[in-house]
Tab-separated table of C-alpha atoms in Angstrom:
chain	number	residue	atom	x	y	z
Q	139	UNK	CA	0.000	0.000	0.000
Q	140	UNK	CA	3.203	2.245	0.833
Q	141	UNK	CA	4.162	1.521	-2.526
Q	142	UNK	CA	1.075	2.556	-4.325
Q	143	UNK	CA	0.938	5.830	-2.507
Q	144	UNK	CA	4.469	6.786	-3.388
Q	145	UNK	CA	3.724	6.047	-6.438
Q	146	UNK	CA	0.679	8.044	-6.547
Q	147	UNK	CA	2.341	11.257	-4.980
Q	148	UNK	CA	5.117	10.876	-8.028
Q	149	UNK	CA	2.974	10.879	-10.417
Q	150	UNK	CA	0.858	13.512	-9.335
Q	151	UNK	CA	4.331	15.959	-8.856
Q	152	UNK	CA	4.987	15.007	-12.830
Q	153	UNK	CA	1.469	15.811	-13.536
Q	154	UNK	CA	1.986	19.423	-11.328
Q	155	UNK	CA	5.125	19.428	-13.437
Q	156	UNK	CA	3.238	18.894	-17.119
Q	157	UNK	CA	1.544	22.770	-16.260
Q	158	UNK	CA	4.886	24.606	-16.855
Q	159	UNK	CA	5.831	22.915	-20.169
Q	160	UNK	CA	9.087	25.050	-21.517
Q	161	UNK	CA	9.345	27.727	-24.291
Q	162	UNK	CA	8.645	26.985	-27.666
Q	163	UNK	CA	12.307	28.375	-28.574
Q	164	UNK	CA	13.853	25.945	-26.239
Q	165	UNK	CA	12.973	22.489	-28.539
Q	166	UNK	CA	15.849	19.921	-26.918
Q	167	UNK	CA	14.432	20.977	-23.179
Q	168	UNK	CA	10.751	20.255	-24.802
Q	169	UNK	CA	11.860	17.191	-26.429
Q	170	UNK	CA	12.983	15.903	-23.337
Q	171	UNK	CA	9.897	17.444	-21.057
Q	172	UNK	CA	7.775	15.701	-23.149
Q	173	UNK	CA	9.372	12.289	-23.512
Q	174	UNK	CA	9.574	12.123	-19.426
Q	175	UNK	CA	5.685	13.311	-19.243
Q	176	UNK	CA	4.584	9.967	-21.254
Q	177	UNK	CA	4.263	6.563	-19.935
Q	178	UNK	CA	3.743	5.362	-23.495
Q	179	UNK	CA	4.435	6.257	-27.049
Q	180	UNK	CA	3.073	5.058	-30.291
Q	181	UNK	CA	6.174	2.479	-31.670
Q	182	UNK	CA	6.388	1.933	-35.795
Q	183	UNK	CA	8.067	-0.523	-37.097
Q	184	UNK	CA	8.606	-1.990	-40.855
Q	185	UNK	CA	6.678	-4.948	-40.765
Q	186	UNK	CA	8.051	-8.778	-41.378
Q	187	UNK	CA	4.703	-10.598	-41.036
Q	188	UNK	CA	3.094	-12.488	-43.955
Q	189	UNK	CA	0.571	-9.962	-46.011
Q	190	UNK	CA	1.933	-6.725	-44.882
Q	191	UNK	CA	6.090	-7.268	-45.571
Q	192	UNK	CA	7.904	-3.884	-45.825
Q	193	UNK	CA	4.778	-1.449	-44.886
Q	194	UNK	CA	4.675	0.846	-41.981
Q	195	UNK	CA	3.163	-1.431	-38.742
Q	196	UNK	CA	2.186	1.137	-35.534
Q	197	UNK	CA	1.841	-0.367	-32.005
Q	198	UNK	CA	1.655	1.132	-28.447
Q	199	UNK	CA	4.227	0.215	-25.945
Q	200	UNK	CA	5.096	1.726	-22.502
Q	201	UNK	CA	8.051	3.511	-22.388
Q	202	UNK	CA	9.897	5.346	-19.152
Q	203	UNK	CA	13.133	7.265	-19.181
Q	204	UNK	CA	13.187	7.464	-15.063
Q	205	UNK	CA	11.396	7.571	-12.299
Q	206	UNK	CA	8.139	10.090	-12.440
Q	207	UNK	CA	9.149	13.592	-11.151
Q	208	UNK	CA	11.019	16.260	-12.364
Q	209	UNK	CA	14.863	16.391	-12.681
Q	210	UNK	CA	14.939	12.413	-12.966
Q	211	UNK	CA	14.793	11.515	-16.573
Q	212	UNK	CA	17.378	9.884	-18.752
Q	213	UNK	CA	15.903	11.091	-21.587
Q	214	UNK	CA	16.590	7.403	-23.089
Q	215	UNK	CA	13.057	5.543	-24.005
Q	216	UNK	CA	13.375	2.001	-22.656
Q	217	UNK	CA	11.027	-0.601	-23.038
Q	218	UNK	CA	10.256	-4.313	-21.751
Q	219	UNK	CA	9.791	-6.384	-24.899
Q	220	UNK	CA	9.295	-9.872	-25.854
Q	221	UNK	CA	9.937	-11.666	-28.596
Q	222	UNK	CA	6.780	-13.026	-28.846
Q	223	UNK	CA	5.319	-9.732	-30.152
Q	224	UNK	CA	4.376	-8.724	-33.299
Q	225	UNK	CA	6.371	-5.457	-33.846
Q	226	UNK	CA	9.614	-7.312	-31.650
Q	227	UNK	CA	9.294	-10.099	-34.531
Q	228	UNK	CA	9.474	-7.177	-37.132
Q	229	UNK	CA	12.343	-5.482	-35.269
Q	230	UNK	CA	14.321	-8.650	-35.415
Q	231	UNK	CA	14.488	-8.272	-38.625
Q	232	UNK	CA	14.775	-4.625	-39.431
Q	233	UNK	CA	15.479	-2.290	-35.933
Q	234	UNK	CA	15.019	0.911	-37.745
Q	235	UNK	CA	11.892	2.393	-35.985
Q	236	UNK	CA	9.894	5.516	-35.332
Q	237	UNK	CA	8.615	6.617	-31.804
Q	238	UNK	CA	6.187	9.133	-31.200
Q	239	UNK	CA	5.199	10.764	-27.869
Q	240	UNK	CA	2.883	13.357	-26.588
Q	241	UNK	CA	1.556	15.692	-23.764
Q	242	UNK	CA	-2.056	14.332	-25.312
Q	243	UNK	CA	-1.539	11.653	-23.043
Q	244	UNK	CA	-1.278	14.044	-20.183
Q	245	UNK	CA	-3.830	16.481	-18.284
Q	246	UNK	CA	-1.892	19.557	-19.996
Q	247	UNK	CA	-3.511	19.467	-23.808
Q	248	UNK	CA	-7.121	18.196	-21.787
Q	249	UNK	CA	-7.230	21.282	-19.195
Q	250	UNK	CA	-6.549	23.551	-22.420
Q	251	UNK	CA	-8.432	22.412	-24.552
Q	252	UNK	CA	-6.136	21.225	-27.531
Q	253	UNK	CA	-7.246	18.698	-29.949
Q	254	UNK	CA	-4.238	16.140	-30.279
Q	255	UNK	CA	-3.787	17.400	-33.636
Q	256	UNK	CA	-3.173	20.853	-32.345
Q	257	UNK	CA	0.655	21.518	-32.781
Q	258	UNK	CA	0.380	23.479	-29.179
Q	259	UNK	CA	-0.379	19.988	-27.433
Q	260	UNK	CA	3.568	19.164	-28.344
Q	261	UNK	CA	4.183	15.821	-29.404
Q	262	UNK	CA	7.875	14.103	-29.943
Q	263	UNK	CA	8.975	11.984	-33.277
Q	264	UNK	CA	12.270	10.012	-32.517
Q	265	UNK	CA	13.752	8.193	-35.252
Q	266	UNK	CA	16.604	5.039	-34.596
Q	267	UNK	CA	17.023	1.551	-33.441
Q	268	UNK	CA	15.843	-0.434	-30.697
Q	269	UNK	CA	18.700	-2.365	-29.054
Q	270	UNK	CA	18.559	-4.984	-26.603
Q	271	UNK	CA	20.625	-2.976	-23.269
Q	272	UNK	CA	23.540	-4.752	-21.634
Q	273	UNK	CA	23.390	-6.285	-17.784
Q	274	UNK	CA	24.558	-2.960	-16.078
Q	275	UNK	CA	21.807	-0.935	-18.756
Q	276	UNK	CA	19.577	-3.386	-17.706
Q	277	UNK	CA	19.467	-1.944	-13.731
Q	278	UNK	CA	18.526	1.591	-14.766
Q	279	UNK	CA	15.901	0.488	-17.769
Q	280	UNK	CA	14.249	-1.887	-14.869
Q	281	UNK	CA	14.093	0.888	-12.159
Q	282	UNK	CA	13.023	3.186	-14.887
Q	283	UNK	CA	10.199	1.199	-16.189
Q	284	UNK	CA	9.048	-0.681	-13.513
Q	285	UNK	CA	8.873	2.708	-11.122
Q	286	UNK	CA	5.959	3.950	-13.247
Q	287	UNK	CA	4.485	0.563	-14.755
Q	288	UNK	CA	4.776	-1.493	-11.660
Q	289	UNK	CA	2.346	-4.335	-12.911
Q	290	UNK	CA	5.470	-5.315	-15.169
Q	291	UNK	CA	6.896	-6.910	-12.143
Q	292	UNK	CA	4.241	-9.505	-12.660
Q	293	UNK	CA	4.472	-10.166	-16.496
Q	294	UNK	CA	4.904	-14.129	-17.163
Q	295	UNK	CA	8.160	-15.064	-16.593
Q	296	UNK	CA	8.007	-17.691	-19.324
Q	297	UNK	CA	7.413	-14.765	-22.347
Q	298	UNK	CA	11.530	-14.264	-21.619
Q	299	UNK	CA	10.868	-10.424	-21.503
Q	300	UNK	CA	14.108	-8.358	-21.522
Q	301	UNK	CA	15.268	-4.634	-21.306
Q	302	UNK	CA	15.628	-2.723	-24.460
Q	303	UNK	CA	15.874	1.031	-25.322
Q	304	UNK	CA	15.123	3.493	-28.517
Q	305	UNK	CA	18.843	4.446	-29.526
Q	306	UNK	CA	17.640	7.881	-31.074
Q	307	UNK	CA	19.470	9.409	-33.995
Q	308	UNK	CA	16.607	11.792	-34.730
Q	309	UNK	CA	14.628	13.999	-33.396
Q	310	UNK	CA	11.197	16.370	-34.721
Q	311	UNK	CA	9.519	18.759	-32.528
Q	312	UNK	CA	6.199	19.640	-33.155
Q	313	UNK	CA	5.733	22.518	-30.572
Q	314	UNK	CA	3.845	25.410	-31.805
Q	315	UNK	CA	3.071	26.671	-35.146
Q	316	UNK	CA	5.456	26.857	-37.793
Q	317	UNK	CA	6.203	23.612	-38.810
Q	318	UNK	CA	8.537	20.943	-36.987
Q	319	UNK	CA	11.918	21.496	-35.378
Q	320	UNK	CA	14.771	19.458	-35.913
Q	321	UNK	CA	17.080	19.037	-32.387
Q	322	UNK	CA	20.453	16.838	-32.839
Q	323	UNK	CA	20.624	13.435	-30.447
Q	324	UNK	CA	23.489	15.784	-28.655
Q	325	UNK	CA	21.483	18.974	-28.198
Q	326	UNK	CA	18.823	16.583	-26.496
Q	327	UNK	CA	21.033	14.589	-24.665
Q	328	UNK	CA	22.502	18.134	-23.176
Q	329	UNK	CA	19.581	19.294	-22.144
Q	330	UNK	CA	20.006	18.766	-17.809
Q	331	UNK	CA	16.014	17.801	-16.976
């Protein structure tokens, strides 16, 4: 129960946190607000299965670049996967993905009104790789996911999940209007949270 209400009282300081979103000039610091607002982002792959080889395959998948609260984000997208998935499957095959994120998933573009579509309800496009992380990796992707998706803990053991991450290379920010803003890997991995 001590667990649940910690849990609880970090999410709600990221949600408190999702109110003061940063400047539209200031695209790397948004990139990464945005990224460590979502629990989940909208994964596409290339896909390998039978009927639909080589066209663009979406799925959702929970994501988490550190704990919920502010100042504690990575900025690195990890993600428990298992092989026995259908976008895993195509990613063994071709790792190239897309990632998108966005504060429509949060109480921000809600209390103001903002259609998803709206470019003022900010989402994220990453572009890169998914790569399986190494046994030290593997420490930091499990605190980071399993601190805000704690039900993980109890995924069957026999679906041989493992810790992966989005290995970005790059990065569109769709902020305000304008068009999209392109931010370097390095500008967003610069960016202190």
């Amino acid at each position: 129960m001590a667990g649940l209400l910690l849990l609880c009282a970090a999410s709600g300081l990221l949600l408190v946190a999702v109110g003061a979103i940063p400047p539209p000039e200031d695209a790397a610091r948004m990139a990464r607000f945005v990224l460590h607002s979502c629990d989940w982002g909208a994964l596409a792959t290339l896909s390998a299965q039978e009927g639909l080889r080589g066209r663009p395959f979406a799925n959702i998948f929970s994501l988490s670049d550190g704990p919920p609260g502010p100042r504690s984000g990575s900025g690195v997208p990890y993600l428990y996967l298992t092989d026995m998935e259908i976008s895993v499957q195509d990613l063994e095959i071709n790792s190239n993905a897309s990632l998108t994120v966005s504060l429509a998933q949060t109480p921000y573009c809600r209390k103001h009104r903002y259609d998803p579509q709206n470019p003022l309800c900010a989402h994220i496009i990453f572009v890169g790789s998914i790569v399986k992380v190494n046994d030290s990796e593997a420490v930091l992707a499990k605190k980071a996911l399993f601190s805000r998706h704690p039900e993980m803990e109890t995924w069957p053991k026999d679906h041989n999940w493992f810790f992966a991450k989005f290995n970005i290379t790059n990065i569109w920010v769709l902020d305000y209007f304008g068009g999209l803003k392109i931010v370097t890997p390095e500008e967003y991995y610069s960016v202190k949270p």
